Amino acid sequence: MLAAASPAWAQTATSRLVPFRQGSKWGYADQSRRLVLPPRYDEAGPFVEEIAWVRQGPLYGYIDGGGNPVTPLQFTRATSFRRGRATVELNGETFDLSSTGQRLSEPAPAEPEEEPLEHGDLVRKEGKVGFRFTVGSGSVPALYDEIRENYNGLLFVRQGAKWGVIDSRGKLVQSVRYDAIRLTGNLMFPVVQLGQLFGYLDEEGNALTDVRYPQAEPFLDDLARVLAPDGQPGYINANGQEFWE
């Protein structure tokens, strides 16, 4: 199933630090996999907007890029920051925090709406659909049962139950073979599925990783959380580099 798309980000920031699992503990490494913050947490999240959630035992808190606490380890649930706020749970109550760790009373602003198709128009013929790009002369013949767009110039096309990928020139860069393409999170790095395993594509529609992970979450900025083939969690970056022992 192709999940509904969410708005794309114009630019992907490069994370200075990446969660790194060493044994059963988590710390943070730089992009060269050199440990910068030693492994001391039971779980660690990515730095988003310069703040990361960490967990010790059942409780979560937030740290900055120097490893300094932004909040105490007191929450029973904590999400990564997005647009200056994160959602936490404390004593059974759910609310949002600011990037300084203060409770926010006002509701989150509404998400910006995206047009269903941004870079062209569907072309229908004899029960099939194609695509005509509004910029340039690229077009896609009406051969497909469904076409979806990721707002970064890629088209995701379905024939029967299988999905493929077409670039902004109308070239089929991934054959129609995937069981699913998931469009959530950072749309520049879509999650693809073959059987029970997952992998990622890059912003051009080429393979960023092999399809080898039992679970794969959407990218947050330039990092994504996966289950490694051995079943242990870890992270990959926008170059497909893995961050675990």
PDB file of C-alpha atoms in Angstrom:
ATOM      1  CA  MET A   1       0.000   0.000   0.000  1.00  0.00           C
ATOM      2  CA  LEU A   2       1.291   3.433  -0.880  1.00  0.00           C
ATOM      3  CA  ALA A   3       0.875   5.699   2.110  1.00  0.00           C
ATOM      4  CA  ALA A   4      -0.368   9.257   1.707  1.00  0.00           C
ATOM      5  CA  ALA A   5       2.310  11.804   0.990  1.00  0.00           C
ATOM      6  CA  SER A   6       3.253  14.568   3.385  1.00  0.00           C
ATOM      7  CA  PRO A   7       4.892  17.869   2.391  1.00  0.00           C
ATOM      8  CA  ALA A   8       8.455  17.631   1.103  1.00  0.00           C
ATOM      9  CA  TRP A   9      11.306  19.641   2.536  1.00  0.00           C
ATOM     10  CA  ALA A  10      13.226  21.845   0.170  1.00  0.00           C
ATOM     11  CA  GLN A  11      16.577  20.998   1.721  1.00  0.00           C
ATOM     12  CA  THR A  12      17.923  18.198   3.895  1.00  0.00           C
ATOM     13  CA  ALA A  13      20.214  19.312   6.699  1.00  0.00           C
ATOM     14  CA  THR A  14      23.315  17.236   7.477  1.00  0.00           C
ATOM     15  CA  SER A  15      23.352  15.939  11.025  1.00  0.00           C
ATOM     16  CA  ARG A  16      26.551  16.613  12.924  1.00  0.00           C
ATOM     17  CA  LEU A  17      25.921  13.703  15.305  1.00  0.00           C
ATOM     18  CA  VAL A  18      24.267  10.360  14.638  1.00  0.00           C
ATOM     19  CA  PRO A  19      22.909   7.886  17.223  1.00  0.00           C
ATOM     20  CA  PHE A  20      25.395   5.021  17.466  1.00  0.00           C
ATOM     21  CA  ARG A  21      24.709   1.664  19.149  1.00  0.00           C
ATOM     22  CA  GLN A  22      27.623  -0.018  20.894  1.00  0.00           C
ATOM     23  CA  GLY A  23      26.568  -3.256  22.512  1.00  0.00           C
ATOM     24  CA  SER A  24      23.317  -2.536  24.345  1.00  0.00           C
ATOM     25  CA  LYS A  25      24.046   1.168  24.936  1.00  0.00           C
ATOM     26  CA  TRP A  26      23.692   4.219  22.726  1.00  0.00           C
ATOM     27  CA  GLY A  27      25.893   7.248  22.249  1.00  0.00           C
ATOM     28  CA  TYR A  28      26.513   9.584  19.329  1.00  0.00           C
ATOM     29  CA  ALA A  29      29.090   9.479  16.544  1.00  0.00           C
ATOM     30  CA  ASP A  30      30.103  11.982  13.893  1.00  0.00           C
ATOM     31  CA  GLN A  31      29.597  11.286  10.197  1.00  0.00           C
ATOM     32  CA  SER A  32      32.892   9.338  10.176  1.00  0.00           C
ATOM     33  CA  ARG A  33      31.483   6.937  12.810  1.00  0.00           C
ATOM     34  CA  ARG A  34      33.860   8.311  15.461  1.00  0.00           C
ATOM     35  CA  LEU A  35      32.212   8.347  18.898  1.00  0.00           C
ATOM     36  CA  VAL A  36      31.718  11.892  20.202  1.00  0.00           C
ATOM     37  CA  LEU A  37      29.235  11.341  23.054  1.00  0.00           C
ATOM     38  CA  PRO A  38      29.967   8.047  24.858  1.00  0.00           C
ATOM     39  CA  PRO A  39      27.364   5.262  24.951  1.00  0.00           C
ATOM     40  CA  ARG A  40      25.422   5.758  28.176  1.00  0.00           C
ATOM     41  CA  TYR A  41      21.758   5.651  27.139  1.00  0.00           C
ATOM     42  CA  ASP A  42      19.389   2.725  26.716  1.00  0.00           C
ATOM     43  CA  GLU A  43      18.076   4.359  23.554  1.00  0.00           C
ATOM     44  CA  ALA A  44      18.855   7.531  21.613  1.00  0.00           C
ATOM     45  CA  GLY A  45      17.029   9.478  18.933  1.00  0.00           C
ATOM     46  CA  PRO A  46      18.368  11.645  16.095  1.00  0.00           C
ATOM     47  CA  PHE A  47      19.252  15.298  16.487  1.00  0.00           C
ATOM     48  CA  VAL A  48      16.441  17.257  14.851  1.00  0.00           C
ATOM     49  CA  GLU A  49      16.555  21.034  15.175  1.00  0.00           C
ATOM     50  CA  GLU A  50      19.701  20.541  17.322  1.00  0.00           C
ATOM     51  CA  ILE A  51      17.859  18.538  20.015  1.00  0.00           C
ATOM     52  CA  ALA A  52      17.601  14.759  20.500  1.00  0.00           C
ATOM     53  CA  TRP A  53      15.509  12.565  22.759  1.00  0.00           C
ATOM     54  CA  VAL A  54      17.265   9.956  24.894  1.00  0.00           C
ATOM     55  CA  ARG A  55      15.972   7.189  27.152  1.00  0.00           C
ATOM     56  CA  GLN A  56      17.299   5.611  30.321  1.00  0.00           C
ATOM     57  CA  GLY A  57      15.121   2.839  31.677  1.00  0.00           C
ATOM     58  CA  PRO A  58      11.479   3.759  31.012  1.00  0.00           C
ATOM     59  CA  LEU A  59      12.005   7.546  31.033  1.00  0.00           C
ATOM     60  CA  TYR A  60      12.816   9.967  28.221  1.00  0.00           C
ATOM     61  CA  GLY A  61      14.374  13.398  28.150  1.00  0.00           C
ATOM     62  CA  TYR A  62      16.119  15.738  25.698  1.00  0.00           C
ATOM     63  CA  ILE A  63      19.771  16.722  25.225  1.00  0.00           C
ATOM     64  CA  ASP A  64      21.584  19.292  23.091  1.00  0.00           C
ATOM     65  CA  GLY A  65      24.523  18.672  20.758  1.00  0.00           C
ATOM     66  CA  GLY A  66      27.013  18.850  23.612  1.00  0.00           C
ATOM     67  CA  GLY A  67      25.202  16.142  25.564  1.00  0.00           C
ATOM     68  CA  ASN A  68      23.795  18.679  28.031  1.00  0.00           C
ATOM     69  CA  PRO A  69      20.257  18.088  29.318  1.00  0.00           C
ATOM     70  CA  VAL A  70      17.496  20.272  27.889  1.00  0.00           C
ATOM     71  CA  THR A  71      14.929  18.533  30.116  1.00  0.00           C
ATOM     72  CA  PRO A  72      15.155  15.966  32.896  1.00  0.00           C
ATOM     73  CA  LEU A  73      14.637  12.279  32.110  1.00  0.00           C
ATOM     74  CA  GLN A  74      11.021  12.279  33.207  1.00  0.00           C
ATOM     75  CA  PHE A  75       8.712  11.601  30.261  1.00  0.00           C
ATOM     76  CA  THR A  76       7.071   8.275  29.462  1.00  0.00           C
ATOM     77  CA  ARG A  77       6.908   9.212  25.765  1.00  0.00           C
ATOM     78  CA  ALA A  78       8.851  11.703  23.656  1.00  0.00           C
ATOM     79  CA  THR A  79       8.969  12.523  19.950  1.00  0.00           C
ATOM     80  CA  SER A  80      11.597  14.250  17.841  1.00  0.00           C
ATOM     81  CA  PHE A  81      11.224  17.995  17.378  1.00  0.00           C
ATOM     82  CA  ARG A  82       9.486  19.303  14.294  1.00  0.00           C
ATOM     83  CA  ARG A  83       8.795  22.964  13.538  1.00  0.00           C
ATOM     84  CA  GLY A  84      10.018  23.959  16.991  1.00  0.00           C
ATOM     85  CA  ARG A  85       7.946  21.563  19.094  1.00  0.00           C
ATOM     86  CA  ALA A  86       7.870  17.985  20.328  1.00  0.00           C
ATOM     87  CA  THR A  87       5.136  15.911  21.957  1.00  0.00           C
ATOM     88  CA  VAL A  88       5.717  14.280  25.347  1.00  0.00           C
ATOM     89  CA  GLU A  89       3.743  12.375  27.957  1.00  0.00           C
ATOM     90  CA  LEU A  90       4.134  13.044  31.686  1.00  0.00           C
ATOM     91  CA  ASN A  91       1.981  11.567  34.459  1.00  0.00           C
ATOM     92  CA  GLY A  92      -0.560  10.382  31.895  1.00  0.00           C
ATOM     93  CA  GLU A  93      -0.892  13.844  30.295  1.00  0.00           C
ATOM     94  CA  THR A  94       0.195  14.563  26.715  1.00  0.00           C
ATOM     95  CA  PHE A  95       1.402  18.025  25.671  1.00  0.00           C
ATOM     96  CA  ASP A  96       3.963  19.820  23.485  1.00  0.00           C
ATOM     97  CA  LEU A  97       7.343  21.267  24.476  1.00  0.00           C
ATOM     98  CA  SER A  98       9.308  24.153  23.007  1.00  0.00           C
ATOM     99  CA  SER A  99      12.959  23.773  22.032  1.00  0.00           C
ATOM    100  CA  THR A 100      13.905  25.251  25.411  1.00  0.00           C
ATOM    101  CA  GLY A 101      12.003  22.513  27.222  1.00  0.00           C
ATOM    102  CA  GLN A 102       9.053  24.701  28.189  1.00  0.00           C
ATOM    103  CA  ARG A 103       5.481  23.458  28.026  1.00  0.00           C
ATOM    104  CA  LEU A 104       3.466  25.008  25.200  1.00  0.00           C
ATOM    105  CA  SER A 105      -0.160  25.930  25.762  1.00  0.00           C
ATOM    106  CA  GLU A 106      -1.106  26.979  22.221  1.00  0.00           C
ATOM    107  CA  PRO A 107      -2.031  24.273  19.678  1.00  0.00           C
ATOM    108  CA  ALA A 108       0.333  23.294  16.883  1.00  0.00           C
ATOM    109  CA  PRO A 109      -0.132  25.286  13.656  1.00  0.00           C
ATOM    110  CA  ALA A 110      -1.895  23.533  10.814  1.00  0.00           C
ATOM    111  CA  GLU A 111       0.247  21.669   8.297  1.00  0.00           C
ATOM    112  CA  PRO A 112       0.616  23.423   4.933  1.00  0.00           C
ATOM    113  CA  GLU A 113      -1.446  21.834   2.221  1.00  0.00           C
ATOM    114  CA  GLU A 114       0.096  20.425  -0.945  1.00  0.00           C
ATOM    115  CA  GLU A 115      -1.515  20.112  -4.328  1.00  0.00           C
ATOM    116  CA  PRO A 116      -2.162  16.456  -5.302  1.00  0.00           C
ATOM    117  CA  LEU A 117       0.184  16.813  -8.279  1.00  0.00           C
ATOM    118  CA  GLU A 118       2.726  19.619  -8.433  1.00  0.00           C
ATOM    119  CA  HIS A 119       4.981  19.004 -11.440  1.00  0.00           C
ATOM    120  CA  GLY A 120       2.501  18.064 -14.122  1.00  0.00           C
ATOM    121  CA  ASP A 121      -0.838  16.549 -15.068  1.00  0.00           C
ATOM    122  CA  LEU A 122      -2.204  13.059 -15.393  1.00  0.00           C
ATOM    123  CA  VAL A 123      -3.057  11.841 -18.871  1.00  0.00           C
ATOM    124  CA  ARG A 124      -5.808   9.214 -19.111  1.00  0.00           C
ATOM    125  CA  LYS A 125      -6.296   6.772 -21.959  1.00  0.00           C
ATOM    126  CA  GLU A 126      -8.328   3.569 -22.147  1.00  0.00           C
ATOM    127  CA  GLY A 127      -8.439   3.107 -18.382  1.00  0.00           C
ATOM    128  CA  LYS A 128      -4.704   3.740 -17.869  1.00  0.00           C
ATOM    129  CA  VAL A 129      -2.831   6.853 -16.732  1.00  0.00           C
ATOM    130  CA  GLY A 130       0.292   8.648 -17.908  1.00  0.00           C
ATOM    131  CA  PHE A 131       1.872  11.958 -16.990  1.00  0.00           C
ATOM    132  CA  ARG A 132       2.825  15.205 -18.738  1.00  0.00           C
ATOM    133  CA  PHE A 133       5.431  17.374 -17.013  1.00  0.00           C
ATOM    134  CA  THR A 134       4.690  21.092 -16.958  1.00  0.00           C
ATOM    135  CA  VAL A 135       8.418  21.968 -17.155  1.00  0.00           C
ATOM    136  CA  GLY A 136      10.332  20.627 -20.143  1.00  0.00           C
ATOM    137  CA  SER A 137       9.063  18.144 -22.681  1.00  0.00           C
ATOM    138  CA  GLY A 138       9.104  14.994 -20.563  1.00  0.00           C
ATOM    139  CA  SER A 139       6.072  12.748 -20.581  1.00  0.00           C
ATOM    140  CA  VAL A 140       5.054   9.299 -19.409  1.00  0.00           C
ATOM    141  CA  PRO A 141       2.857   7.120 -21.643  1.00  0.00           C
ATOM    142  CA  ALA A 142      -0.532   6.000 -20.319  1.00  0.00           C
ATOM    143  CA  LEU A 143       0.554   2.500 -19.254  1.00  0.00           C
ATOM    144  CA  TYR A 144      -0.085   2.570 -15.524  1.00  0.00           C
ATOM    145  CA  ASP A 145      -2.940   1.957 -13.118  1.00  0.00           C
ATOM    146  CA  GLU A 146      -1.860   4.712 -10.712  1.00  0.00           C
ATOM    147  CA  ILE A 147       0.704   7.505 -10.580  1.00  0.00           C
ATOM    148  CA  ARG A 148       1.746   9.360  -7.438  1.00  0.00           C
ATOM    149  CA  GLU A 149       4.263  12.185  -7.008  1.00  0.00           C
ATOM    150  CA  ASN A 150       6.780  12.829  -4.248  1.00  0.00           C
ATOM    151  CA  TYR A 151       7.032  16.628  -4.876  1.00  0.00           C
ATOM    152  CA  ASN A 152      10.774  16.327  -5.542  1.00  0.00           C
ATOM    153  CA  GLY A 153      10.518  15.378  -9.207  1.00  0.00           C
ATOM    154  CA  LEU A 154       9.943  11.626  -8.892  1.00  0.00           C
ATOM    155  CA  LEU A 155       6.851   9.714  -9.961  1.00  0.00           C
ATOM    156  CA  PHE A 156       5.772   6.453  -8.362  1.00  0.00           C
ATOM    157  CA  VAL A 157       3.880   4.280 -10.828  1.00  0.00           C
ATOM    158  CA  ARG A 158       1.789   1.171 -10.251  1.00  0.00           C
ATOM    159  CA  GLN A 159       0.983  -1.652 -12.625  1.00  0.00           C
ATOM    160  CA  GLY A 160      -1.275  -4.160 -10.920  1.00  0.00           C
ATOM    161  CA  ALA A 161       0.125  -4.681  -7.420  1.00  0.00           C
ATOM    162  CA  LYS A 162       3.704  -3.612  -8.192  1.00  0.00           C
ATOM    163  CA  TRP A 163       5.377  -0.197  -8.069  1.00  0.00           C
ATOM    164  CA  GLY A 164       8.219   1.458  -9.970  1.00  0.00           C
ATOM    165  CA  VAL A 165       9.882   4.888 -10.161  1.00  0.00           C
ATOM    166  CA  ILE A 166      10.129   7.428 -12.981  1.00  0.00           C
ATOM    167  CA  ASP A 167      12.381  10.495 -12.844  1.00  0.00           C
ATOM    168  CA  SER A 168      11.624  14.055 -13.962  1.00  0.00           C
ATOM    169  CA  ARG A 169      12.773  13.276 -17.528  1.00  0.00           C
ATOM    170  CA  GLY A 170      10.227  10.487 -17.856  1.00  0.00           C
ATOM    171  CA  LYS A 171      12.840   7.729 -17.496  1.00  0.00           C
ATOM    172  CA  LEU A 172      11.966   4.533 -15.624  1.00  0.00           C
ATOM    173  CA  VAL A 173      14.774   4.440 -13.041  1.00  0.00           C
ATOM    174  CA  GLN A 174      13.305   1.600 -10.945  1.00  0.00           C
ATOM    175  CA  SER A 175      11.445  -1.173 -12.712  1.00  0.00           C
ATOM    176  CA  VAL A 176       7.898  -1.981 -11.648  1.00  0.00           C
ATOM    177  CA  ARG A 177       8.837  -4.616  -9.072  1.00  0.00           C
ATOM    178  CA  TYR A 178       8.335  -3.255  -5.554  1.00  0.00           C
ATOM    179  CA  ASP A 179       5.489  -4.485  -3.364  1.00  0.00           C
ATOM    180  CA  ALA A 180       5.125  -1.013  -1.826  1.00  0.00           C
ATOM    181  CA  ILE A 181       6.629   2.468  -1.754  1.00  0.00           C
ATOM    182  CA  ARG A 182       6.000   4.375   1.464  1.00  0.00           C
ATOM    183  CA  LEU A 183       5.758   8.156   1.163  1.00  0.00           C
ATOM    184  CA  THR A 184       6.026   9.584   4.651  1.00  0.00           C
ATOM    185  CA  GLY A 185       8.618  11.722   6.387  1.00  0.00           C
ATOM    186  CA  ASN A 186      11.375  13.107   4.177  1.00  0.00           C
ATOM    187  CA  LEU A 187      10.091  12.368   0.672  1.00  0.00           C
ATOM    188  CA  MET A 188      13.556  12.692  -0.856  1.00  0.00           C
ATOM    189  CA  PHE A 189      14.377   9.211   0.471  1.00  0.00           C
ATOM    190  CA  PRO A 190      11.368   6.929  -0.097  1.00  0.00           C
ATOM    191  CA  VAL A 191      11.094   3.558   1.641  1.00  0.00           C
ATOM    192  CA  VAL A 192      10.615   0.608  -0.733  1.00  0.00           C
ATOM    193  CA  GLN A 193       9.467  -2.896   0.143  1.00  0.00           C
ATOM    194  CA  LEU A 194      10.123  -6.321  -1.357  1.00  0.00           C
ATOM    195  CA  GLY A 195       8.410  -9.122   0.533  1.00  0.00           C
ATOM    196  CA  GLN A 196       9.066  -8.559   4.234  1.00  0.00           C
ATOM    197  CA  LEU A 197      12.213  -6.451   3.760  1.00  0.00           C
ATOM    198  CA  PHE A 198      12.733  -2.721   3.246  1.00  0.00           C
ATOM    199  CA  GLY A 199      15.281  -0.386   1.699  1.00  0.00           C
ATOM    200  CA  TYR A 200      15.614   3.233   0.563  1.00  0.00           C
ATOM    201  CA  LEU A 201      15.883   5.187  -2.667  1.00  0.00           C
ATOM    202  CA  ASP A 202      17.854   8.399  -3.044  1.00  0.00           C
ATOM    203  CA  GLU A 203      16.558  11.731  -4.334  1.00  0.00           C
ATOM    204  CA  GLU A 204      17.198  10.690  -7.963  1.00  0.00           C
ATOM    205  CA  GLY A 205      15.233   7.458  -7.563  1.00  0.00           C
ATOM    206  CA  ASN A 206      18.326   5.240  -7.481  1.00  0.00           C
ATOM    207  CA  ALA A 207      18.917   2.652  -4.762  1.00  0.00           C
ATOM    208  CA  LEU A 208      20.338   4.283  -1.635  1.00  0.00           C
ATOM    209  CA  THR A 209      20.537   0.925   0.198  1.00  0.00           C
ATOM    210  CA  ASP A 210      19.868  -2.694  -0.555  1.00  0.00           C
ATOM    211  CA  VAL A 211      16.420  -3.987   0.392  1.00  0.00           C
ATOM    212  CA  ARG A 212      17.671  -5.757   3.514  1.00  0.00           C
ATOM    213  CA  TYR A 213      16.094  -4.289   6.648  1.00  0.00           C
ATOM    214  CA  PRO A 214      13.264  -6.006   8.596  1.00  0.00           C
ATOM    215  CA  GLN A 215      11.948  -2.540   9.508  1.00  0.00           C
ATOM    216  CA  ALA A 216      12.675   0.911   8.110  1.00  0.00           C
ATOM    217  CA  GLU A 217      11.327   4.231   9.338  1.00  0.00           C
ATOM    218  CA  PRO A 218      11.051   7.415   7.251  1.00  0.00           C
ATOM    219  CA  PHE A 219      14.020   9.770   7.176  1.00  0.00           C
ATOM    220  CA  LEU A 220      14.090  12.668   9.635  1.00  0.00           C
ATOM    221  CA  ASP A 221      16.339  15.221   7.977  1.00  0.00           C
ATOM    222  CA  ASP A 222      19.231  13.018   6.814  1.00  0.00           C
ATOM    223  CA  LEU A 223      18.820  10.083   9.238  1.00  0.00           C
ATOM    224  CA  ALA A 224      16.534   7.066   9.335  1.00  0.00           C
ATOM    225  CA  ARG A 225      16.083   4.400  12.002  1.00  0.00           C
ATOM    226  CA  VAL A 226      16.137   0.778  10.857  1.00  0.00           C
ATOM    227  CA  LEU A 227      16.299  -2.702  12.247  1.00  0.00           C
ATOM    228  CA  ALA A 228      19.574  -4.224  11.113  1.00  0.00           C
ATOM    229  CA  PRO A 229      19.456  -7.693   9.540  1.00  0.00           C
ATOM    230  CA  ASP A 230      20.336  -9.155  12.971  1.00  0.00           C
ATOM    231  CA  GLY A 231      17.189  -7.550  14.408  1.00  0.00           C
ATOM    232  CA  GLN A 232      18.979  -4.862  16.426  1.00  0.00           C
ATOM    233  CA  PRO A 233      18.134  -1.166  15.859  1.00  0.00           C
ATOM    234  CA  GLY A 234      20.460   1.320  14.230  1.00  0.00           C
ATOM    235  CA  TYR A 235      20.541   4.377  11.959  1.00  0.00           C
ATOM    236  CA  ILE A 236      21.567   5.103   8.385  1.00  0.00           C
ATOM    237  CA  ASN A 237      22.448   8.477   6.895  1.00  0.00           C
ATOM    238  CA  ALA A 238      21.638  10.078   3.549  1.00  0.00           C
ATOM    239  CA  ASN A 239      24.641   8.318   1.990  1.00  0.00           C
ATOM    240  CA  GLY A 240      23.335   4.912   3.064  1.00  0.00           C
ATOM    241  CA  GLN A 241      26.080   4.553   5.713  1.00  0.00           C
ATOM    242  CA  GLU A 242      25.146   2.403   8.702  1.00  0.00           C
ATOM    243  CA  PHE A 243      25.735   3.502  12.297  1.00  0.00           C
ATOM    244  CA  TRP A 244      26.145   0.523  14.587  1.00  0.00           C
ATOM    245  CA  GLU A 245      28.946  -1.828  15.537  1.00  0.00           C
TER     246      GLU A 245
END
